[in-house]
PDB file of C-alpha atoms in Angstrom:
ATOM      1  CA  MET A   1      33.750 -69.340 -23.301  1.00  0.00           C
ATOM      2  CA  LYS A   2      31.257 -71.822 -21.881  1.00  0.00           C
ATOM      3  CA  ILE A   3      28.432 -70.723 -19.640  1.00  0.00           C
ATOM      4  CA  ASN A   4      27.385 -73.264 -16.994  1.00  0.00           C
ATOM      5  CA  LYS A   5      23.734 -74.119 -16.342  1.00  0.00           C
ATOM      6  CA  LEU A   6      23.605 -72.110 -13.121  1.00  0.00           C
ATOM      7  CA  THR A   7      24.673 -68.967 -14.945  1.00  0.00           C
ATOM      8  CA  LYS A   8      22.111 -69.630 -17.686  1.00  0.00           C
ATOM      9  CA  TYR A   9      19.333 -69.969 -15.102  1.00  0.00           C
ATOM     10  CA  SER A  10      20.502 -66.794 -13.364  1.00  0.00           C
ATOM     11  CA  VAL A  11      20.403 -64.826 -16.612  1.00  0.00           C
ATOM     12  CA  PHE A  12      16.987 -66.273 -17.445  1.00  0.00           C
ATOM     13  CA  GLY A  13      15.711 -65.415 -13.973  1.00  0.00           C
ATOM     14  CA  PHE A  14      16.985 -61.857 -14.261  1.00  0.00           C
ATOM     15  CA  ILE A  15      15.308 -61.390 -17.659  1.00  0.00           C
ATOM     16  CA  PHE A  16      12.070 -62.871 -16.297  1.00  0.00           C
ATOM     17  CA  LEU A  17      12.192 -60.484 -13.320  1.00  0.00           C
ATOM     18  CA  LEU A  18      12.645 -57.517 -15.641  1.00  0.00           C
ATOM     19  CA  PHE A  19       9.648 -58.721 -17.652  1.00  0.00           C
ATOM     20  CA  ILE A  20       7.472 -58.969 -14.530  1.00  0.00           C
ATOM     21  CA  LEU A  21       8.537 -55.522 -13.351  1.00  0.00           C
ATOM     22  CA  SER A  22       7.801 -54.126 -16.794  1.00  0.00           C
ATOM     23  CA  CYS A  23       4.315 -55.634 -16.746  1.00  0.00           C
ATOM     24  CA  GLU A  24       3.660 -54.239 -13.288  1.00  0.00           C
ATOM     25  CA  LYS A  25       4.686 -50.792 -14.439  1.00  0.00           C
ATOM     26  CA  GLN A  26       2.377 -51.011 -17.448  1.00  0.00           C
ATOM     27  CA  LYS A  27      -0.554 -51.753 -15.152  1.00  0.00           C
ATOM     28  CA  ASN A  28      -0.230 -48.313 -13.631  1.00  0.00           C
ATOM     29  CA  ASN A  29      -1.261 -46.648 -16.869  1.00  0.00           C
ATOM     30  CA  GLY A  30      -5.036 -46.293 -16.813  1.00  0.00           C
ATOM     31  CA  PHE A  31      -7.249 -48.069 -19.372  1.00  0.00           C
ATOM     32  CA  ASP A  32      -7.322 -47.912 -23.153  1.00  0.00           C
ATOM     33  CA  SER A  33     -11.068 -47.215 -23.317  1.00  0.00           C
ATOM     34  CA  GLU A  34     -13.702 -45.306 -21.375  1.00  0.00           C
ATOM     35  CA  GLN A  35     -15.922 -48.370 -20.987  1.00  0.00           C
ATOM     36  CA  LYS A  36     -13.122 -50.521 -19.572  1.00  0.00           C
ATOM     37  CA  SER A  37     -12.394 -47.901 -16.937  1.00  0.00           C
ATOM     38  CA  ILE A  38     -16.088 -47.718 -15.992  1.00  0.00           C
ATOM     39  CA  LYS A  39     -16.342 -51.515 -15.822  1.00  0.00           C
ATOM     40  CA  PHE A  40     -13.357 -51.617 -13.462  1.00  0.00           C
ATOM     41  CA  THR A  41     -15.003 -49.045 -11.184  1.00  0.00           C
ATOM     42  CA  LEU A  42     -18.369 -50.833 -11.159  1.00  0.00           C
ATOM     43  CA  GLU A  43     -16.646 -54.106 -10.251  1.00  0.00           C
ATOM     44  CA  ASN A  44     -14.835 -52.467  -7.338  1.00  0.00           C
ATOM     45  CA  PHE A  45     -17.879 -50.510  -6.164  1.00  0.00           C
ATOM     46  CA  PRO A  46     -20.887 -52.821  -6.768  1.00  0.00           C
ATOM     47  CA  MET A  47     -23.279 -50.473  -4.946  1.00  0.00           C
ATOM     48  CA  ILE A  48     -23.216 -48.091  -7.937  1.00  0.00           C
ATOM     49  CA  ASP A  49     -26.166 -48.292 -10.319  1.00  0.00           C
ATOM     50  CA  LYS A  50     -25.146 -50.091 -13.522  1.00  0.00           C
ATOM     51  CA  ASN A  51     -27.572 -48.269 -15.843  1.00  0.00           C
ATOM     52  CA  LEU A  52     -25.347 -45.292 -16.562  1.00  0.00           C
ATOM     53  CA  GLU A  53     -25.480 -42.808 -19.399  1.00  0.00           C
ATOM     54  CA  LYS A  54     -23.026 -40.096 -20.350  1.00  0.00           C
ATOM     55  CA  MET A  55     -24.643 -36.845 -19.264  1.00  0.00           C
ATOM     56  CA  LYS A  56     -21.831 -34.357 -19.702  1.00  0.00           C
ATOM     57  CA  GLU A  57     -18.383 -34.145 -21.275  1.00  0.00           C
ATOM     58  CA  VAL A  58     -15.728 -31.454 -21.148  1.00  0.00           C
ATOM     59  CA  ASN A  59     -13.082 -31.861 -23.842  1.00  0.00           C
ATOM     60  CA  LEU A  60      -9.774 -30.027 -23.535  1.00  0.00           C
ATOM     61  CA  ASP A  61      -7.861 -31.576 -26.439  1.00  0.00           C
ATOM     62  CA  SER A  62      -5.473 -34.008 -24.721  1.00  0.00           C
ATOM     63  CA  ILE A  63      -7.597 -34.053 -21.534  1.00  0.00           C
ATOM     64  CA  SER A  64     -11.310 -34.671 -21.017  1.00  0.00           C
ATOM     65  CA  ILE A  65     -13.797 -35.272 -18.195  1.00  0.00           C
ATOM     66  CA  SER A  66     -17.051 -37.220 -18.586  1.00  0.00           C
ATOM     67  CA  LEU A  67     -19.919 -37.534 -16.107  1.00  0.00           C
ATOM     68  CA  TYR A  68     -22.075 -40.690 -16.114  1.00  0.00           C
ATOM     69  CA  LYS A  69     -25.279 -41.252 -14.155  1.00  0.00           C
ATOM     70  CA  ASN A  70     -28.703 -42.866 -14.286  1.00  0.00           C
ATOM     71  CA  PRO A  71     -31.020 -40.027 -15.385  1.00  0.00           C
ATOM     72  CA  LYS A  72     -34.098 -41.886 -14.150  1.00  0.00           C
ATOM     73  CA  LYS A  73     -33.026 -41.804 -10.492  1.00  0.00           C
ATOM     74  CA  GLU A  74     -33.555 -38.732  -8.342  1.00  0.00           C
ATOM     75  CA  ASP A  75     -30.946 -39.727  -5.784  1.00  0.00           C
ATOM     76  CA  TYR A  76     -28.176 -41.265  -7.816  1.00  0.00           C
ATOM     77  CA  ASP A  77     -24.575 -42.366  -7.688  1.00  0.00           C
ATOM     78  CA  GLU A  78     -22.376 -41.149 -10.482  1.00  0.00           C
ATOM     79  CA  VAL A  79     -19.115 -42.063 -12.187  1.00  0.00           C
ATOM     80  CA  ILE A  80     -16.580 -39.564 -13.465  1.00  0.00           C
ATOM     81  CA  VAL A  81     -14.144 -40.589 -16.192  1.00  0.00           C
ATOM     82  CA  PHE A  82     -10.892 -38.701 -16.684  1.00  0.00           C
ATOM     83  CA  ARG A  83      -8.891 -38.973 -19.897  1.00  0.00           C
ATOM     84  CA  LYS A  84      -5.349 -37.981 -20.787  1.00  0.00           C
ATOM     85  CA  ASN A  85      -4.448 -38.603 -24.436  1.00  0.00           C
ATOM     86  CA  ASN A  86      -5.753 -42.136 -25.086  1.00  0.00           C
ATOM     87  CA  ARG A  87      -5.759 -43.390 -21.479  1.00  0.00           C
ATOM     88  CA  PHE A  88      -8.801 -43.379 -19.156  1.00  0.00           C
ATOM     89  CA  TYR A  89      -9.485 -43.695 -15.440  1.00  0.00           C
ATOM     90  CA  ALA A  90     -12.916 -43.677 -13.774  1.00  0.00           C
ATOM     91  CA  ILE A  91     -13.799 -42.914 -10.148  1.00  0.00           C
ATOM     92  CA  PRO A  92     -17.053 -43.141  -8.157  1.00  0.00           C
ATOM     93  CA  PHE A  93     -18.954 -39.964  -7.416  1.00  0.00           C
ATOM     94  CA  PHE A  94     -21.263 -41.068  -4.636  1.00  0.00           C
ATOM     95  CA  SER A  95     -24.156 -39.229  -3.064  1.00  0.00           C
ATOM     96  CA  ASN A  96     -23.808 -37.889   0.488  1.00  0.00           C
ATOM     97  CA  MET A  97     -25.300 -41.083   1.880  1.00  0.00           C
ATOM     98  CA  TYR A  98     -21.821 -42.632   1.786  1.00  0.00           C
ATOM     99  CA  PHE A  99     -20.173 -40.680   4.591  1.00  0.00           C
ATOM    100  CA  ASP A 100     -16.981 -42.738   4.570  1.00  0.00           C
ATOM    101  CA  TYR A 101     -16.258 -41.968   0.910  1.00  0.00           C
ATOM    102  CA  TRP A 102     -16.491 -38.228   1.450  1.00  0.00           C
ATOM    103  CA  ASN A 103     -14.891 -38.447   4.903  1.00  0.00           C
ATOM    104  CA  PHE A 104     -16.996 -35.495   6.049  1.00  0.00           C
ATOM    105  CA  ASP A 105     -15.632 -33.341   8.840  1.00  0.00           C
ATOM    106  CA  ASN A 106     -17.693 -33.489  12.053  1.00  0.00           C
ATOM    107  CA  GLU A 107     -20.218 -36.005  10.720  1.00  0.00           C
ATOM    108  CA  GLU A 108     -22.426 -37.186  13.559  1.00  0.00           C
ATOM    109  CA  GLN A 109     -24.917 -39.407  11.771  1.00  0.00           C
ATOM    110  CA  LYS A 110     -24.283 -43.107  11.337  1.00  0.00           C
ATOM    111  CA  GLN A 111     -23.816 -44.405   7.794  1.00  0.00           C
ATOM    112  CA  LEU A 112     -26.682 -46.722   6.879  1.00  0.00           C
ATOM    113  CA  TYR A 113     -25.188 -48.081   3.677  1.00  0.00           C
ATOM    114  CA  PRO A 114     -22.244 -50.444   3.021  1.00  0.00           C
ATOM    115  CA  GLU A 115     -18.876 -48.761   3.393  1.00  0.00           C
ATOM    116  CA  THR A 116     -16.991 -47.989   0.202  1.00  0.00           C
ATOM    117  CA  ASN A 117     -13.545 -48.595   1.739  1.00  0.00           C
ATOM    118  CA  SER A 118     -12.190 -45.635  -0.181  1.00  0.00           C
ATOM    119  CA  THR A 119     -12.359 -41.845  -0.230  1.00  0.00           C
ATOM    120  CA  PHE A 120     -12.745 -39.139  -2.854  1.00  0.00           C
ATOM    121  CA  GLU A 121      -9.233 -37.921  -2.061  1.00  0.00           C
ATOM    122  CA  GLU A 122      -7.795 -41.410  -2.536  1.00  0.00           C
ATOM    123  CA  GLN A 123      -9.552 -41.824  -5.890  1.00  0.00           C
ATOM    124  CA  ILE A 124      -8.311 -38.461  -7.169  1.00  0.00           C
ATOM    125  CA  LYS A 125      -4.759 -39.397  -6.156  1.00  0.00           C
ATOM    126  CA  LYS A 126      -5.131 -42.703  -8.016  1.00  0.00           C
ATOM    127  CA  THR A 127      -6.226 -40.744 -11.078  1.00  0.00           C
ATOM    128  CA  VAL A 128      -3.091 -38.613 -10.861  1.00  0.00           C
ATOM    129  CA  SER A 129      -0.962 -41.745 -10.621  1.00  0.00           C
ATOM    130  CA  GLU A 130      -2.753 -43.786 -13.304  1.00  0.00           C
ATOM    131  CA  LEU A 131      -2.777 -40.979 -15.874  1.00  0.00           C
ATOM    132  CA  ASN A 132       0.639 -39.657 -14.854  1.00  0.00           C
ATOM    133  CA  LEU A 133      -0.730 -36.146 -14.461  1.00  0.00           C
ATOM    134  CA  LYS A 134       1.702 -33.275 -14.195  1.00  0.00           C
ATOM    135  CA  PRO A 135       0.987 -30.406 -11.761  1.00  0.00           C
ATOM    136  CA  ASN A 136      -0.408 -28.135 -14.485  1.00  0.00           C
ATOM    137  CA  GLU A 137      -2.572 -30.973 -15.860  1.00  0.00           C
ATOM    138  CA  PHE A 138      -3.906 -31.759 -12.392  1.00  0.00           C
ATOM    139  CA  GLY A 139      -4.729 -28.083 -11.836  1.00  0.00           C
ATOM    140  CA  LEU A 140      -6.571 -27.929 -15.159  1.00  0.00           C
ATOM    141  CA  ILE A 141      -8.546 -31.110 -14.504  1.00  0.00           C
ATOM    142  CA  MET A 142      -9.659 -30.017 -11.032  1.00  0.00           C
ATOM    143  CA  LYS A 143     -10.584 -26.552 -12.263  1.00  0.00           C
ATOM    144  CA  GLU A 144     -12.742 -27.924 -15.070  1.00  0.00           C
ATOM    145  CA  LEU A 145     -14.254 -30.615 -12.838  1.00  0.00           C
ATOM    146  CA  MET A 146     -15.404 -27.988 -10.367  1.00  0.00           C
ATOM    147  CA  LYS A 147     -16.319 -25.279 -12.859  1.00  0.00           C
ATOM    148  CA  SER A 148     -17.662 -27.030 -15.954  1.00  0.00           C
ATOM    149  CA  VAL A 149     -18.888 -30.397 -14.637  1.00  0.00           C
ATOM    150  CA  LEU A 150     -20.177 -29.566 -11.142  1.00  0.00           C
ATOM    151  CA  ASN A 151     -20.940 -25.875 -11.722  1.00  0.00           C
ATOM    152  CA  ALA A 152     -19.374 -25.129  -8.356  1.00  0.00           C
ATOM    153  CA  GLU A 153     -19.063 -21.608  -6.972  1.00  0.00           C
ATOM    154  CA  THR A 154     -15.762 -20.049  -5.907  1.00  0.00           C
ATOM    155  CA  ASN A 155     -14.718 -16.971  -3.881  1.00  0.00           C
ATOM    156  CA  LEU A 156     -16.907 -18.249  -1.055  1.00  0.00           C
ATOM    157  CA  ASP A 157     -15.373 -15.864   1.486  1.00  0.00           C
ATOM    158  CA  LEU A 158     -17.189 -13.040  -0.329  1.00  0.00           C
ATOM    159  CA  LYS A 159     -20.587 -14.774  -0.259  1.00  0.00           C
ATOM    160  CA  PRO A 160     -21.844 -14.916   3.340  1.00  0.00           C
ATOM    161  CA  LYS A 161     -25.493 -14.991   2.256  1.00  0.00           C
ATOM    162  CA  ILE A 162     -25.190 -18.509   0.868  1.00  0.00           C
ATOM    163  CA  PHE A 163     -24.170 -19.769   4.313  1.00  0.00           C
ATOM    164  CA  LYS A 164     -26.165 -17.743   6.806  1.00  0.00           C
ATOM    165  CA  ASN A 165     -29.636 -19.032   7.673  1.00  0.00           C
ATOM    166  CA  TYR A 166     -29.723 -21.131   4.521  1.00  0.00           C
ATOM    167  CA  ILE A 167     -30.690 -24.780   4.331  1.00  0.00           C
ATOM    168  CA  TYR A 168     -29.462 -26.908   1.429  1.00  0.00           C
ATOM    169  CA  SER A 169     -32.085 -29.569   0.882  1.00  0.00           C
ATOM    170  CA  THR A 170     -31.239 -32.475  -1.390  1.00  0.00           C
ATOM    171  CA  PHE A 171     -33.422 -35.487  -2.111  1.00  0.00           C
ATOM    172  CA  LYS A 172     -32.793 -38.219   0.451  1.00  0.00           C
ATOM    173  CA  VAL A 173     -34.240 -41.599   1.313  1.00  0.00           C
ATOM    174  CA  ASP A 174     -36.643 -41.906   4.233  1.00  0.00           C
ATOM    175  CA  LYS A 175     -34.175 -44.025   6.222  1.00  0.00           C
ATOM    176  CA  TYR A 176     -32.581 -40.845   7.500  1.00  0.00           C
ATOM    177  CA  LYS A 177     -33.698 -39.005  10.555  1.00  0.00           C
ATOM    178  CA  SER A 178     -34.531 -35.370  10.034  1.00  0.00           C
ATOM    179  CA  GLU A 179     -31.938 -32.930  11.301  1.00  0.00           C
ATOM    180  CA  GLU A 180     -32.950 -29.923  13.322  1.00  0.00           C
ATOM    181  CA  ILE A 181     -32.782 -26.682  11.359  1.00  0.00           C
ATOM    182  CA  ASP A 182     -30.648 -25.076  14.064  1.00  0.00           C
ATOM    183  CA  SER A 183     -27.985 -27.774  13.740  1.00  0.00           C
ATOM    184  CA  CYS A 184     -27.921 -27.320   9.958  1.00  0.00           C
ATOM    185  CA  THR A 185     -27.467 -23.552  10.089  1.00  0.00           C
ATOM    186  CA  LYS A 186     -24.818 -23.834  12.791  1.00  0.00           C
ATOM    187  CA  ARG A 187     -22.914 -26.325  10.670  1.00  0.00           C
ATOM    188  CA  THR A 188     -22.931 -24.135   7.570  1.00  0.00           C
ATOM    189  CA  GLU A 189     -21.971 -21.028   9.559  1.00  0.00           C
ATOM    190  CA  LYS A 190     -19.087 -22.947  11.133  1.00  0.00           C
ATOM    191  CA  ILE A 191     -17.844 -23.941   7.667  1.00  0.00           C
ATOM    192  CA  TYR A 192     -18.073 -20.340   6.494  1.00  0.00           C
ATOM    193  CA  ASN A 193     -15.996 -19.183   9.462  1.00  0.00           C
ATOM    194  CA  HIS A 194     -13.419 -21.830   8.579  1.00  0.00           C
ATOM    195  CA  ILE A 195     -13.296 -20.503   5.001  1.00  0.00           C
ATOM    196  CA  LEU A 196     -12.803 -16.946   6.280  1.00  0.00           C
ATOM    197  CA  SER A 197     -10.036 -18.069   8.627  1.00  0.00           C
ATOM    198  CA  GLU A 198      -8.124 -19.852   5.853  1.00  0.00           C
ATOM    199  CA  THR A 199      -8.653 -17.038   3.352  1.00  0.00           C
ATOM    200  CA  ASN A 200      -7.313 -14.394   5.725  1.00  0.00           C
ATOM    201  CA  LYS A 201      -4.011 -16.171   6.230  1.00  0.00           C
ATOM    202  CA  THR A 202      -0.941 -14.427   4.824  1.00  0.00           C
ATOM    203  CA  ILE A 203      -0.013 -17.447   2.698  1.00  0.00           C
ATOM    204  CA  ARG A 204      -3.060 -19.078   1.145  1.00  0.00           C
ATOM    205  CA  TYR A 205      -2.861 -22.658  -0.039  1.00  0.00           C
ATOM    206  CA  ASN A 206      -6.525 -23.675   0.194  1.00  0.00           C
ATOM    207  CA  GLN A 207      -9.184 -23.414  -2.493  1.00  0.00           C
ATOM    208  CA  PHE A 208     -12.879 -23.812  -1.720  1.00  0.00           C
ATOM    209  CA  TYR A 209     -15.654 -24.874  -4.106  1.00  0.00           C
ATOM    210  CA  LEU A 210     -19.366 -24.931  -3.304  1.00  0.00           C
ATOM    211  CA  ASP A 211     -21.244 -27.770  -5.025  1.00  0.00           C
ATOM    212  CA  SER A 212     -24.755 -26.692  -4.042  1.00  0.00           C
ATOM    213  CA  GLU A 213     -26.494 -29.365  -6.154  1.00  0.00           C
ATOM    214  CA  ASN A 214     -24.818 -32.132  -4.156  1.00  0.00           C
ATOM    215  CA  GLY A 215     -24.676 -30.246  -0.850  1.00  0.00           C
ATOM    216  CA  ARG A 216     -20.894 -30.283  -0.488  1.00  0.00           C
ATOM    217  CA  ILE A 217     -17.910 -27.954  -0.196  1.00  0.00           C
ATOM    218  CA  TYR A 218     -14.576 -29.224  -1.504  1.00  0.00           C
ATOM    219  CA  GLU A 219     -11.463 -27.849   0.141  1.00  0.00           C
ATOM    220  CA  LEU A 220      -8.325 -28.379  -1.943  1.00  0.00           C
ATOM    221  CA  ILE A 221      -5.169 -28.028   0.123  1.00  0.00           C
ATOM    222  CA  ASN A 222      -1.842 -27.579  -1.635  1.00  0.00           C
ATOM    223  CA  ASP A 223       0.872 -29.191   0.498  1.00  0.00           C
ATOM    224  CA  GLY A 224       3.554 -28.735  -2.134  1.00  0.00           C
ATOM    225  CA  ARG A 225       6.191 -26.238  -1.146  1.00  0.00           C
ATOM    226  CA  LYS A 226       8.558 -26.665  -4.062  1.00  0.00           C
ATOM    227  CA  ARG A 227       7.936 -25.418  -7.571  1.00  0.00           C
ATOM    228  CA  GLY A 228       6.476 -28.202  -9.691  1.00  0.00           C
ATOM    229  CA  GLU A 229       5.715 -30.408  -6.660  1.00  0.00           C
ATOM    230  CA  LEU A 230       2.278 -32.059  -6.799  1.00  0.00           C
ATOM    231  CA  LYS A 231       1.286 -32.776  -3.211  1.00  0.00           C
ATOM    232  CA  PHE A 232      -2.271 -32.159  -2.062  1.00  0.00           C
ATOM    233  CA  ARG A 233      -5.124 -33.073   0.259  1.00  0.00           C
ATOM    234  CA  ILE A 234      -8.872 -32.818  -0.227  1.00  0.00           C
ATOM    235  CA  LYS A 235     -11.318 -32.157   2.606  1.00  0.00           C
ATOM    236  CA  VAL A 236     -15.057 -32.347   2.013  1.00  0.00           C
ATOM    237  CA  HIS A 237     -17.677 -30.563   4.117  1.00  0.00           C
ATOM    238  CA  ARG A 238     -21.350 -31.582   4.086  1.00  0.00           C
ATOM    239  CA  ILE A 239     -23.718 -28.636   3.974  1.00  0.00           C
ATOM    240  CA  ASP A 240     -26.973 -30.320   3.018  1.00  0.00           C
ATOM    241  CA  CYS A 241     -29.623 -31.085   5.593  1.00  0.00           C
ATOM    242  CA  PHE A 242     -31.397 -34.413   5.820  1.00  0.00           C
ATOM    243  CA  THR A 243     -34.932 -33.030   5.865  1.00  0.00           C
ATOM    244  CA  TYR A 244     -38.178 -34.177   4.358  1.00  0.00           C
ATOM    245  CA  ARG A 245     -39.787 -32.078   1.659  1.00  0.00           C
ATOM    246  CA  LEU A 246     -43.260 -30.882   2.502  1.00  0.00           C
ATOM    247  CA  SER A 247     -46.112 -31.000   0.015  1.00  0.00           C
ATOM    248  CA  LEU A 248     -48.238 -27.856   0.154  1.00  0.00           C
TER     249      LEU A 248
END
């Protein structure tokens, strides 16, 4: 049976389309090295310092988390690299100066630095997609990120003393205006009341982590209602105060 030219071109076109689709699918598969993933992140977020060193690594067999930063800078931007098997994906871990990245609730100050055009939540969701994380793998990665990498505190509803009349002071540049102490304490008390409100609900889907070193609280919200469904949101609350340190 003879095949005319039109049919040949159609078959060739179909095969070519399958090849393109296959290539596109392969792109959504992280990177084959840690350094390639970091390079990709630095190219997309040029405001990050390029002189990075690996400062911490948590290895969980098929999964690992690495923290990179410039140890010579007091106020630094960091990069976190996630690994699943032999695939890697890096995300920015900016300081609080980049309000848009953290998408802080009730932020009143104006951002003085270039916008990142992304958010922490978006980058975590990209990590899930790029590394094809399953719900249990995602839970493990977030737990170790908060616990072992950031040394974050949990069970915050039982720790009112860390919110009441306490000012979290982190090193900041002098471009910022000082915040009044009253506004800082009111903000932290308001966050604590929010934590209590969510914790006292009959069905609890939110988890709270206090990252005191970076002056943030991460609120992980599980929107999945079916078993095995990975659907989540991440809210970030700023608890540090832009104050100047006094020399005595």
